[in-house]
CSV table of C-alpha atoms in Angstrom, one decimal:
chain,number,residue,atom,x,y,z
W,1,MET,CA,94.2,212.0,88.3
W,2,PRO,CA,96.1,213.6,90.8
W,3,THR,CA,97.9,211.5,93.1
W,4,SER,CA,100.1,212.3,96.2
W,5,ASN,CA,103.8,211.8,97.2
W,6,PRO,CA,104.2,209.1,99.4
W,7,PRO,CA,105.5,210.2,102.4
W,8,SER,CA,109.7,210.4,103.0
W,9,GLY,CA,111.9,208.6,105.1
W,10,PRO,CA,112.4,211.1,107.1
W,11,THR,CA,108.7,212.3,107.8
W,12,ILE,CA,108.2,208.3,108.7
W,13,ARG,CA,110.7,208.4,111.2
W,14,GLY,CA,109.5,211.8,112.6
W,15,GLU,CA,106.0,210.3,113.5
W,16,GLY,CA,108.3,207.6,115.4
W,17,ILE,CA,107.8,205.1,112.5
W,18,VAL,CA,111.4,203.0,112.5
W,19,ILE,CA,110.9,201.0,109.1
W,20,ASP,CA,113.9,199.1,109.4
W,21,ARG,CA,113.1,195.7,111.1
W,22,ASP,CA,117.2,195.3,112.6
W,23,GLU,CA,116.6,198.4,114.1
W,24,ARG,CA,113.3,197.9,115.6
W,25,ARG,CA,114.3,194.6,117.1
W,26,ALA,CA,117.6,196.2,118.3
W,27,ILE,CA,115.7,198.6,119.9
W,28,VAL,CA,112.8,196.2,121.6
W,29,VAL,CA,116.0,194.4,122.5
W,30,ARG,CA,117.4,197.6,124.1
W,31,THR,CA,114.1,199.0,125.9
W,32,ALA,CA,112.9,195.6,127.9
W,33,GLY,CA,116.4,195.3,129.0
W,34,ASP,CA,116.8,199.0,130.4
W,35,LEU,CA,113.4,198.9,131.7
W,36,ALA,CA,114.1,195.3,133.5
W,37,ALA,CA,117.3,197.0,134.7
W,38,SER,CA,115.4,199.4,136.4
W,39,ARG,CA,113.6,196.7,139.1
W,40,ASN,CA,117.2,194.8,139.3
W,41,GLY,CA,116.3,192.1,136.5
W,42,THR,CA,117.3,190.9,133.4
W,43,ILE,CA,115.1,189.9,129.9
W,44,ASP,CA,116.6,186.5,128.7
W,45,THR,CA,117.1,187.5,125.3
W,46,ASP,CA,118.0,184.3,123.6
W,47,ALA,CA,115.4,182.3,125.1
W,48,GLU,CA,112.6,185.0,124.3
W,49,ALA,CA,113.9,185.6,121.1
W,50,GLY,CA,110.8,183.7,118.9
W,51,LEU,CA,108.2,186.4,121.2
W,52,ILE,CA,111.5,189.4,120.6
W,53,ASP,CA,110.7,188.5,116.6
W,54,GLU,CA,107.0,188.7,117.1
W,55,ILE,CA,106.8,192.5,118.8
W,56,THR,CA,109.6,193.2,116.3
W,57,ASN,CA,106.8,192.3,113.7
W,58,LEU,CA,103.6,193.3,114.9
W,59,VAL,CA,104.7,196.9,116.4
W,60,GLU,CA,105.9,200.0,114.4
W,61,THR,CA,106.4,202.7,116.8
W,62,LEU,CA,107.5,201.1,120.0
W,63,VAL,CA,106.6,202.3,123.3
W,64,GLY,CA,107.9,199.8,126.3
W,65,VAL,CA,105.8,199.9,129.3
W,66,LEU,CA,107.0,198.5,132.9
W,67,GLY,CA,104.2,196.0,134.4
W,68,ARG,CA,103.7,194.1,137.6
W,69,PHE,CA,101.6,191.0,138.8
W,70,ASP,CA,101.1,189.5,142.4
W,71,GLY,CA,104.1,187.3,143.6
W,72,LYS,CA,101.9,184.9,145.1
W,73,TYR,CA,101.6,183.6,141.1
W,74,LEU,CA,104.5,182.7,141.7
W,75,GLN,CA,103.9,179.2,143.4
W,76,LEU,CA,102.1,177.8,140.2
W,77,PRO,CA,105.0,176.7,138.1
W,78,GLU,CA,107.1,179.2,136.2
W,79,GLN,CA,105.7,177.1,132.7
W,80,ILE,CA,102.4,178.2,132.9
W,81,LEU,CA,103.1,182.0,134.1
W,82,THR,CA,105.4,182.3,130.8
W,83,THR,CA,103.1,180.7,128.5
W,84,VAL,CA,100.5,182.8,129.6
W,85,MET,CA,102.8,186.0,129.2
W,86,ARG,CA,104.5,184.6,125.8
W,87,LYS,CA,101.5,183.0,123.9
W,88,HIS,CA,98.3,184.7,125.5
W,89,GLN,CA,100.1,188.5,125.6
W,90,ARG,CA,102.8,188.9,124.0
W,91,TYR,CA,104.6,190.4,127.4
W,92,LEU,CA,108.9,189.5,127.7
W,93,PRO,CA,109.1,188.4,131.3
W,94,ILE,CA,112.1,189.3,133.6
W,95,ARG,CA,114.0,187.5,135.5
W,96,ASP,CA,116.4,188.1,138.5
W,97,ALA,CA,120.2,187.4,138.0
W,98,ASP,CA,119.6,183.9,139.3
W,99,GLY,CA,117.1,184.0,136.5
W,100,HIS,CA,114.7,182.9,138.5
W,101,LEU,CA,111.1,184.4,138.0
W,102,LEU,CA,110.5,187.8,139.3
W,103,PRO,CA,106.5,189.3,139.0
W,104,LEU,CA,107.4,192.2,136.7
W,105,PHE,CA,107.1,191.6,132.9
W,106,VAL,CA,107.6,194.3,129.8
W,107,THR,CA,105.3,195.1,127.2
W,108,PHE,CA,104.9,197.2,124.2
W,109,ALA,CA,102.2,199.8,122.9
W,110,ASN,CA,101.9,201.2,119.1
W,111,GLY,CA,102.6,204.3,119.4
W,112,ALA,CA,102.1,207.2,121.9
W,113,CYS,CA,100.1,206.5,124.7
W,114,ASP,CA,99.2,206.9,128.4
W,115,SER,CA,101.7,204.6,129.8
W,116,ASN,CA,99.8,204.6,133.3
W,117,ALA,CA,97.0,203.0,131.7
W,118,VAL,CA,98.4,200.7,129.0
W,119,ARG,CA,99.9,198.7,132.5
W,120,ASP,CA,96.8,198.8,134.6
W,121,GLY,CA,94.8,197.7,131.6
W,122,ASN,CA,97.3,195.2,130.6
W,123,GLU,CA,98.1,194.2,134.3
W,124,ASN,CA,94.1,193.7,135.0
W,125,VAL,CA,94.0,191.2,131.8
W,126,LEU,CA,97.3,189.0,133.5
W,127,ARG,CA,95.5,188.7,137.1
W,128,ALA,CA,92.6,187.3,135.1
W,129,ARG,CA,94.5,185.2,132.9
W,130,PHE,CA,96.9,184.0,136.3
W,131,GLU,CA,94.0,183.2,138.3
W,132,ASP,CA,92.1,181.3,135.6
W,133,ALA,CA,95.3,179.6,135.8
W,134,THR,CA,95.1,179.0,139.3
W,135,PHE,CA,92.3,177.6,139.0
W,136,PHE,CA,92.5,175.2,136.7
W,137,TRP,CA,95.9,173.9,138.3
W,138,ASN,CA,93.9,173.5,141.9
W,139,ALA,CA,91.2,171.6,140.1
W,140,ASP,CA,93.5,169.2,138.4
W,141,LEU,CA,95.4,168.2,141.3
W,142,HIS,CA,92.0,166.7,142.9
W,143,THR,CA,92.2,164.1,140.1
W,144,THR,CA,95.3,161.8,140.0
W,145,PRO,CA,97.0,160.8,136.5
W,146,GLN,CA,95.9,157.4,136.4
W,147,GLN,CA,92.2,159.0,136.4
W,148,PHE,CA,92.7,161.4,133.4
W,149,ARG,CA,94.3,158.3,131.4
W,150,SER,CA,90.9,156.8,131.9
W,151,GLN,CA,89.1,160.1,130.6
W,152,LEU,CA,91.3,159.7,127.6
W,153,THR,CA,87.8,157.4,126.3
W,154,ALA,CA,86.1,160.9,126.1
W,155,LEU,CA,88.6,162.8,124.1
W,156,THR,CA,88.4,161.6,120.2
W,157,PHE,CA,92.2,162.2,118.4
W,158,GLU,CA,90.4,160.9,115.4
W,159,ASN,CA,86.7,159.1,114.1
W,160,ARG,CA,88.7,156.0,112.2
W,161,LEU,CA,91.6,155.9,114.4
W,162,GLY,CA,89.4,155.9,117.6
W,163,SER,CA,90.0,157.9,120.9
W,164,MET,CA,92.9,159.7,122.7
W,165,ALA,CA,92.9,156.6,125.0
W,166,ASP,CA,93.7,154.3,122.2
W,167,ARG,CA,96.1,155.9,120.8
W,168,ALA,CA,97.8,156.7,124.2
W,169,ASN,CA,97.7,152.9,124.6
W,170,ARG,CA,99.3,152.4,121.1
W,171,ILE,CA,102.4,154.8,121.6
W,172,ALA,CA,102.4,152.5,125.1
W,173,THR,CA,102.6,149.3,123.3
W,174,ALA,CA,104.8,150.4,120.8
W,175,SER,CA,107.4,151.7,123.1
W,176,ARG,CA,108.0,148.9,125.0
W,177,ASP,CA,108.2,146.4,121.1
W,178,LEU,CA,111.0,149.4,120.7
W,179,ALA,CA,112.5,149.1,123.6
W,180,THR,CA,112.9,144.9,123.3
W,181,ARG,CA,115.0,145.8,120.4
W,182,ILE,CA,117.9,147.5,121.6
W,183,THR,CA,119.3,147.2,125.0
W,184,LEU,CA,117.7,148.7,127.8
W,185,SER,CA,118.9,148.7,131.9
W,186,PRO,CA,115.9,147.1,134.5
W,187,ASN,CA,115.7,150.7,135.4
W,188,ASP,CA,114.5,152.6,132.0
W,189,SER,CA,112.4,149.7,131.1
W,190,SER,CA,110.9,149.5,134.2
W,191,THR,CA,110.1,153.8,134.0
W,192,LEU,CA,108.9,153.2,130.6
W,193,GLN,CA,106.4,150.7,131.3
W,194,ARG,CA,105.1,153.2,134.3
W,195,ALA,CA,105.5,156.0,131.8
W,196,GLY,CA,103.6,154.5,128.9
W,197,GLU,CA,100.9,154.0,131.5
W,198,LEU,CA,100.4,157.0,131.8
W,199,VAL,CA,101.5,158.5,128.8
W,200,LYS,CA,99.1,162.0,127.4
W,201,PHE,CA,97.6,161.8,130.8
W,202,ASP,CA,97.6,165.5,130.7
W,203,LEU,CA,95.5,166.3,127.6
W,204,ALA,CA,92.7,165.6,130.0
W,205,THR,CA,93.5,168.4,132.5
W,206,GLN,CA,91.5,171.6,132.2
W,207,MET,CA,94.7,173.3,132.2
W,208,VAL,CA,96.3,171.6,129.1
W,209,ILE,CA,92.5,171.6,127.4
W,210,GLU,CA,92.8,175.4,127.8
W,211,MET,CA,96.7,176.0,127.1
W,212,THR,CA,97.6,173.0,124.5
W,213,SER,CA,100.9,173.9,124.3
W,214,LEU,CA,101.5,173.4,128.2
W,215,ALA,CA,100.8,169.3,127.1
W,216,GLY,CA,104.1,167.4,128.4
W,217,THR,CA,105.0,170.1,130.9
W,218,MET,CA,101.6,169.7,132.8
W,219,ALA,CA,102.2,166.0,133.0
W,220,ARG,CA,105.5,166.2,134.3
W,221,GLU,CA,104.4,168.7,137.1
W,222,TYR,CA,101.1,166.7,137.7
W,223,ALA,CA,102.9,163.5,138.0
W,224,ARG,CA,105.7,165.2,140.6
W,225,LYS,CA,102.6,166.2,142.7
W,226,ALA,CA,100.7,162.8,142.6
W,227,GLY,CA,104.2,160.9,143.5
W,228,GLU,CA,105.7,159.7,140.7
W,229,SER,CA,109.9,159.7,140.1
W,230,ASP,CA,111.7,162.1,138.3
W,231,ALA,CA,112.6,159.3,136.0
W,232,VAL,CA,108.9,158.7,135.1
W,233,THR,CA,107.5,162.5,135.3
W,234,ASP,CA,111.1,163.3,132.9
W,235,ALA,CA,110.1,160.8,130.6
W,236,LEU,CA,106.2,161.9,129.9
W,237,LEU,CA,107.5,165.7,129.5
W,238,ASP,CA,110.1,163.7,127.0
W,239,THR,CA,107.7,162.4,125.2
W,240,GLU,CA,106.0,165.6,123.8
W,241,LEU,CA,110.1,166.6,122.2
W,242,PRO,CA,110.5,168.5,120.5
W,243,ARG,CA,107.9,170.5,119.7
W,244,HIS,CA,109.2,172.2,116.8
W,245,HIS,CA,112.4,173.2,114.9
W,246,HIS,CA,114.6,174.8,117.8
W,247,ASP,CA,113.0,173.0,120.7
W,248,ARG,CA,115.2,170.5,123.2
W,249,LEU,CA,115.6,167.0,122.7
W,250,PRO,CA,114.1,164.5,125.0
W,251,ALA,CA,116.5,163.7,127.7
W,252,THR,CA,116.4,160.5,129.1
W,253,THR,CA,115.7,157.3,126.8
W,254,PRO,CA,112.3,155.7,128.0
W,255,GLY,CA,111.0,159.4,126.8
W,256,ALA,CA,113.1,159.2,123.3
W,257,ILE,CA,111.7,155.9,122.6
W,258,LEU,CA,108.0,157.2,123.8
W,259,ALA,CA,108.7,160.7,121.6
W,260,LEU,CA,109.2,158.1,118.7
W,261,ALA,CA,106.7,155.6,119.2
W,262,ASP,CA,104.5,159.0,118.8
W,263,ARG,CA,105.2,160.0,116.3
W,264,TYR,CA,105.4,157.1,114.4
W,265,ASP,CA,101.8,156.7,115.3
W,266,LEU,CA,101.1,159.6,113.8
W,267,LEU,CA,102.7,159.4,110.5
W,268,VAL,CA,101.3,156.0,109.6
W,269,ALA,CA,97.7,156.1,111.1
W,270,MET,CA,97.2,159.8,109.2
W,271,LEU,CA,98.6,158.3,105.8
W,272,ALA,CA,96.8,155.2,106.4
W,273,ILE,CA,93.7,157.6,105.8
W,274,GLY,CA,94.3,159.5,103.2
W,275,ALA,CA,96.3,162.2,104.9
W,276,LYS,CA,98.1,163.9,102.0
W,277,LEU,CA,100.9,167.0,102.3
W,278,THR,CA,99.8,169.5,99.7
W,279,GLY,CA,102.3,172.1,99.6
W,280,THR,CA,103.8,173.6,102.3
W,281,SER,CA,100.5,172.6,104.1
W,282,ASP,CA,100.9,170.5,106.6
W,283,PRO,CA,97.0,170.2,108.8
W,284,TYR,CA,98.3,167.1,110.5
W,285,GLY,CA,101.5,167.7,111.5
W,286,LEU,CA,103.0,165.0,110.0
W,287,ARG,CA,106.0,167.2,108.5
W,288,ARG,CA,106.6,168.0,111.8
W,289,ALA,CA,107.0,164.9,113.3
W,290,ALA,CA,109.2,163.5,110.8
W,291,LEU,CA,111.2,166.0,111.6
W,292,GLY,CA,110.7,165.1,115.6
W,293,VAL,CA,112.0,161.7,114.4
W,294,ILE,CA,115.1,162.3,112.9
W,295,ARG,CA,116.2,165.0,115.1
W,296,ILE,CA,115.7,162.3,117.9
W,297,LEU,CA,117.6,159.5,116.4
W,298,PRO,CA,120.9,161.3,115.3
W,299,GLU,CA,121.5,163.0,119.2
W,300,SER,CA,120.3,159.4,120.9
W,301,PRO,CA,123.2,157.2,120.5
W,302,GLN,CA,121.4,154.0,122.4
W,303,LEU,CA,119.1,153.7,119.2
W,304,GLU,CA,121.0,153.6,116.8
W,305,THR,CA,120.3,150.1,115.9
W,306,LEU,CA,116.3,151.4,115.5
W,307,THR,CA,115.3,151.8,111.7
W,308,TYR,CA,112.7,154.2,110.4
W,309,ARG,CA,111.2,150.9,109.1
W,310,ASP,CA,111.3,149.4,112.4
W,311,GLY,CA,109.2,152.4,113.5
W,312,LEU,CA,107.1,152.2,111.0
W,313,THR,CA,105.9,148.5,110.5
W,314,THR,CA,105.8,148.4,115.0
W,315,ALA,CA,103.1,151.5,114.9
W,316,ALA,CA,101.8,149.4,112.0
W,317,ASP,CA,101.2,146.1,114.0
W,318,LYS,CA,99.5,148.3,116.5
W,319,LEU,CA,97.1,149.6,114.1
W,320,ARG,CA,96.0,146.8,112.4
W,321,ALA,CA,95.2,145.3,116.2
W,322,GLN,CA,93.1,147.7,116.5
W,323,GLY,CA,91.3,146.3,113.2
W,324,ILE,CA,92.4,149.8,111.2
W,325,THR,CA,93.9,148.8,107.6
W,326,VAL,CA,97.4,149.9,106.8
W,327,ASP,CA,98.4,149.3,103.4
W,328,ASP,CA,102.3,148.2,103.0
W,329,ALA,CA,102.6,151.2,100.7
W,330,VAL,CA,101.5,153.9,103.6
W,331,LEU,CA,104.9,152.4,105.3
W,332,ASP,CA,107.1,153.5,102.0
W,333,THR,CA,105.4,156.8,101.6
W,334,ALA,CA,106.5,157.3,105.4
W,335,GLU,CA,109.8,155.9,105.2
W,336,ASP,CA,110.0,158.2,102.1
W,337,LEU,CA,109.0,161.3,104.1
W,338,LEU,CA,111.4,160.9,106.8
W,339,ALA,CA,114.5,160.1,104.1
W,340,THR,CA,113.3,163.3,102.0
W,341,ARG,CA,113.7,165.8,105.6
W,342,TYR,CA,116.9,164.2,106.6
W,343,GLU,CA,118.5,165.1,103.2
W,344,GLN,CA,116.6,168.5,103.5
W,345,ARG,CA,118.6,168.8,106.7
W,346,LEU,CA,122.0,168.1,105.1
W,347,ARG,CA,121.2,170.5,102.0
W,348,ASP,CA,120.2,173.3,104.4
W,349,GLU,CA,123.8,172.0,106.2
W,350,ASN,CA,125.3,172.4,102.9
W,351,VAL,CA,126.4,169.2,102.5
W,352,PRO,CA,127.6,168.0,99.0
W,353,ILE,CA,124.2,166.4,96.7
W,354,ALA,CA,126.6,163.5,95.6
W,355,LEU,CA,127.5,163.0,99.5
W,356,ILE,CA,124.0,162.8,100.8
W,357,GLU,CA,123.0,160.9,97.7
W,358,ALA,CA,126.3,158.2,98.9
W,359,ILE,CA,125.2,157.7,101.9
W,360,ARG,CA,121.8,157.3,101.0
W,361,PRO,CA,121.7,153.3,101.2
W,362,GLY,CA,122.5,153.7,105.1
W,363,SER,CA,120.4,156.6,105.7
W,364,GLU,CA,117.3,154.8,107.4
W,365,ASN,CA,119.2,155.7,110.9
W,366,PRO,CA,120.5,159.0,110.7
W,367,ARG,CA,122.7,158.5,113.3
W,368,ARG,CA,124.9,155.7,111.2
W,369,ALA,CA,124.3,158.4,108.4
W,370,ASP,CA,125.7,160.6,110.4
W,371,ARG,CA,128.6,158.9,111.1
W,372,LEU,CA,129.2,157.7,107.3
W,373,ARG,CA,129.2,160.9,106.3
W,374,ILE,CA,131.9,162.3,109.0
W,375,ASP,CA,133.7,159.2,108.2
W,376,ILE,CA,133.3,159.7,104.3
W,377,GLU,CA,134.7,163.5,104.8
W,378,HIS,CA,137.7,162.0,107.1
W,379,ALA,CA,139.1,160.0,104.3
W,380,ARG,CA,138.6,162.2,101.8
W,381,ASN,CA,141.1,164.4,103.6
W,382,THR,CA,143.4,162.1,105.1
W,383,ALA,CA,143.6,159.3,102.7
W,384,PRO,CA,142.5,160.5,99.0
W,385,GLN,CA,143.9,158.4,97.2
W,386,GLU,CA,143.6,155.0,98.8
W,387,LEU,CA,139.6,156.0,98.8
W,388,ALA,CA,139.6,157.3,95.7
W,389,GLU,CA,141.3,153.8,94.3
W,390,ILE,CA,139.0,151.7,96.1
W,391,VAL,CA,136.3,153.7,95.2
W,392,GLU,CA,137.0,153.3,91.7
W,393,GLY,CA,137.5,149.7,91.8
W,394,LEU,CA,133.8,149.4,93.7
W,395,GLN,CA,131.3,152.2,91.1
W,396,ARG,CA,133.1,149.7,88.8
W,397,ILE,CA,131.2,146.3,89.7
W,398,ALA,CA,128.4,148.4,91.1
W,399,ARG,CA,127.8,149.6,87.2
W,400,ILE,CA,127.9,146.5,85.6
W,401,VAL,CA,126.3,143.5,88.5
W,402,PRO,CA,123.3,143.2,88.0
W,403,PRO,CA,120.7,143.5,91.3
W,404,GLY,CA,119.4,140.1,92.9
W,405,THR,CA,123.0,138.8,91.6
W,406,PRO,CA,124.5,136.3,94.0
W,407,ALA,CA,127.5,137.0,96.2
W,408,THR,CA,129.2,133.6,95.8
W,409,ILE,CA,132.7,132.6,94.8
W,410,GLU,CA,132.9,129.3,92.4
W,411,THR,CA,136.3,128.7,92.6
W,412,GLU,CA,136.1,125.5,90.2
W,413,THR,CA,134.9,127.7,87.2
W,414,LEU,CA,137.0,130.8,88.2
W,415,THR,CA,140.7,129.3,87.4
W,416,GLU,CA,142.2,132.6,85.6
W,417,PRO,CA,145.4,134.0,87.4
W,418,ALA,CA,143.8,137.4,87.6
W,419,GLU,CA,140.5,135.8,89.1
W,420,ARG,CA,142.8,134.0,91.9
W,421,ASN,CA,144.6,136.7,92.9
W,422,LEU,CA,141.3,139.0,93.5
W,423,ILE,CA,139.6,135.8,95.2
W,424,THR,CA,143.3,135.8,97.5
W,425,ALA,CA,142.8,139.6,97.7
W,426,LEU,CA,139.5,139.6,99.2
W,427,SER,CA,139.8,136.4,101.6
W,428,ARG,CA,143.0,138.3,103.7
W,429,LEU,CA,139.9,141.7,104.4
W,430,ALA,CA,137.8,139.1,106.5
W,431,ASP,CA,139.4,141.0,109.4
W,432,SER,CA,138.5,144.4,108.8
W,433,GLN,CA,134.5,144.8,108.4
W,434,GLU,CA,134.9,146.5,112.2
W,435,GLN,CA,137.5,149.1,111.1
W,436,ARG,CA,136.0,152.8,110.4
W,437,LEU,CA,135.7,154.2,106.4
W,438,THR,CA,139.9,155.9,106.4
W,439,ALA,CA,141.7,152.9,108.0
W,440,TRP,CA,139.7,150.8,105.9
W,441,ALA,CA,140.0,151.7,102.3
W,442,VAL,CA,144.3,151.7,103.0
W,443,THR,CA,143.9,147.9,103.9
W,444,ALA,CA,141.6,147.7,100.8
W,445,GLN,CA,145.0,148.5,98.4
W,446,PRO,CA,145.4,145.0,98.1
W,447,LEU,CA,141.9,144.9,96.6
W,448,ALA,CA,141.8,147.7,94.3
W,449,ALA,CA,144.7,146.6,92.5
W,450,ALA,CA,143.5,143.3,92.5
W,451,LEU,CA,140.7,144.8,90.9
W,452,ARG,CA,142.3,146.8,88.7
W,453,THR,CA,144.1,144.2,87.2
W,454,PHE,CA,141.2,141.8,87.2
W,455,PHE,CA,139.0,144.5,85.0
W,456,ASP,CA,142.2,144.8,82.9
W,457,GLU,CA,143.3,140.9,82.2
W,458,ILE,CA,139.2,139.6,82.6
W,459,LEU,CA,136.3,139.7,80.4
W,460,VAL,CA,133.2,139.6,82.6
W,461,MET,CA,130.8,139.4,80.5
W,462,SER,CA,132.0,136.3,79.2
W,463,ASP,CA,130.4,134.2,76.4
W,464,ALA,CA,130.2,131.1,78.4
W,465,PRO,CA,127.3,131.4,80.4
W,466,ALA,CA,128.7,129.9,83.5
W,467,THR,CA,132.2,131.5,83.6
W,468,ARG,CA,129.7,135.3,83.1
W,469,ALA,CA,127.4,134.6,85.8
W,470,ALA,CA,131.1,133.1,87.7
W,471,ARG,CA,132.4,136.0,87.5
W,472,LEU,CA,129.7,138.8,87.9
W,473,SER,CA,128.9,136.1,91.5
W,474,LEU,CA,132.4,137.4,92.4
W,475,LEU,CA,132.3,141.0,91.5
W,476,ALA,CA,128.8,140.9,93.7
W,477,THR,CA,130.9,139.4,96.6
W,478,VAL,CA,133.4,142.0,96.9
W,479,LEU,CA,131.0,144.4,96.7
W,480,HIS,CA,129.1,142.7,99.6
W,481,SER,CA,132.2,142.7,101.4
W,482,ALA,CA,132.2,146.2,101.8
W,483,PRO,CA,131.5,147.0,105.1
W,484,PHE,CA,129.7,150.1,104.4
W,485,GLU,CA,126.0,151.0,104.2
W,486,ILE,CA,127.8,153.6,101.0
W,487,ASP,CA,126.6,154.4,97.5
W,488,TRP,CA,130.2,154.0,95.1
W,489,LYS,CA,128.7,155.1,91.9
W,490,ALA,CA,127.8,158.3,93.9
W,491,LEU,CA,130.8,158.4,96.1
W,492,HIS,CA,132.6,158.2,92.9
W,493,HIS,CA,130.7,161.1,91.3
W,494,LEU,CA,131.7,163.2,94.8
W,495,ARG,CA,136.0,161.7,94.1
W,496,SER,CA,135.4,163.6,90.5
W,497,ASP,CA,134.8,166.7,91.6
W,498,THR,CA,137.0,166.7,94.3
W,499,PHE,CA,139.3,163.9,94.9
W,500,ASP,CA,141.5,164.9,91.8
W,501,ASP,CA,141.6,168.0,93.0
W,502,ILE,CA,143.2,167.3,96.7
W,503,ALA,CA,145.4,164.1,94.8
W,504,THR,CA,146.4,167.5,92.2
W,505,ASP,CA,147.3,169.4,95.5
W,506,ALA,CA,149.1,166.6,96.7
W,507,VAL,CA,151.4,166.2,94.1
W,508,VAL,CA,152.6,170.1,94.2
W,509,VAL,CA,153.2,169.3,98.5
W,510,GLU,CA,155.1,166.8,97.9
W,511,SER,CA,157.3,168.6,94.5
W,512,VAL,CA,157.5,171.9,96.9
């Protein structure tokens, strides 16, 4: 059978087709920038990076077209206009030198065309879209946020989980419960209360029904128009953040609490009715919700005392109060999902596996885990020998002492000199609980020395049951005295991989 040769690179390029993706993207950026500059405007290429990538992947023969729209539409909130341009039409918005939106846009045709005809067609389409948006905006302004909130009863969240009003109520009450676990100022408490009363109201508006990506944005805009305080309107927007991996985070504490309550409710509710994650599929947004939690908590120092389990248990309580069955296994699954997403983030940042495992006991709040990881890395770099010494002793205890061993000191049974020495060294560490890991590793050197002597001279697993139990309890007390949520066995693996090299380097430096 005769075959034909595929067209060569020069032939393809001669037809105006750009094969190389990076080259196409550069052409998109350059062409859009030139067209914007011709009208004294600019393209925010950082903010529009996602759209630029999408255009790059859609168009192979790039022809830029500059369009305009009636300036009267600039009276609408900017997010409405840019959402219509980006999501519905894939137009690049043009801004002035101060970042304000201009009544101009850039679009791209795929191949040679009549630019005037393409421009007219796109301007007509955009005009119709903006007219619809103007209608929705004006119509929505005739209804108060509280009235929209009451209309959520007509919107079904999920048949087994009730209406969107039920979900909004759960988020509001859960957020208030979570707030009792932290220190919240009177102003923030008042803001949280009011924002909770209105949360999700914009889901009933015509604008958000038409453009769901504006949820939160329209809550802020409509609440502002209704006379709500800036603190409340900002919290309503923050509830929906982050929407995706690169989105900004809540800027207010009330908003962060509401955002967490939102995501915890989604995780527990959907898992409680049997939603499952399969492969890369995430039809219920569970991975996105988990990602939101592990992005919000590390950047919220005021929420550091909140654990995953706090949020999940609170969400489960609200669902159970609604008559929905939530097994404890659901909470375990949700917590595992959160922990997995957090550890995946660390792997993406090239954090060593042993270090990830070492901080796992403290990872129920990612901010605390991040700080502990930084402390470990600092101690490895500034006090490697001291850290190695104490890790050696603690990991040995962790391997010997069975789980559930009581942490007690039986002074009447523990009379050997090495035992008494260890008890004394332990008592002298009582005031070091607030130290960071590097300082504590240095302070704990007498304890490390006492442990070495103890293991050299004492048979822990004595044939006498009472003696064996007392020695194991003493070691359990030592382990529990370490003021850090660390897996010492995992940290010992990390020490084996890296500390020896650090110590060797130190010896070489000293010899020089």
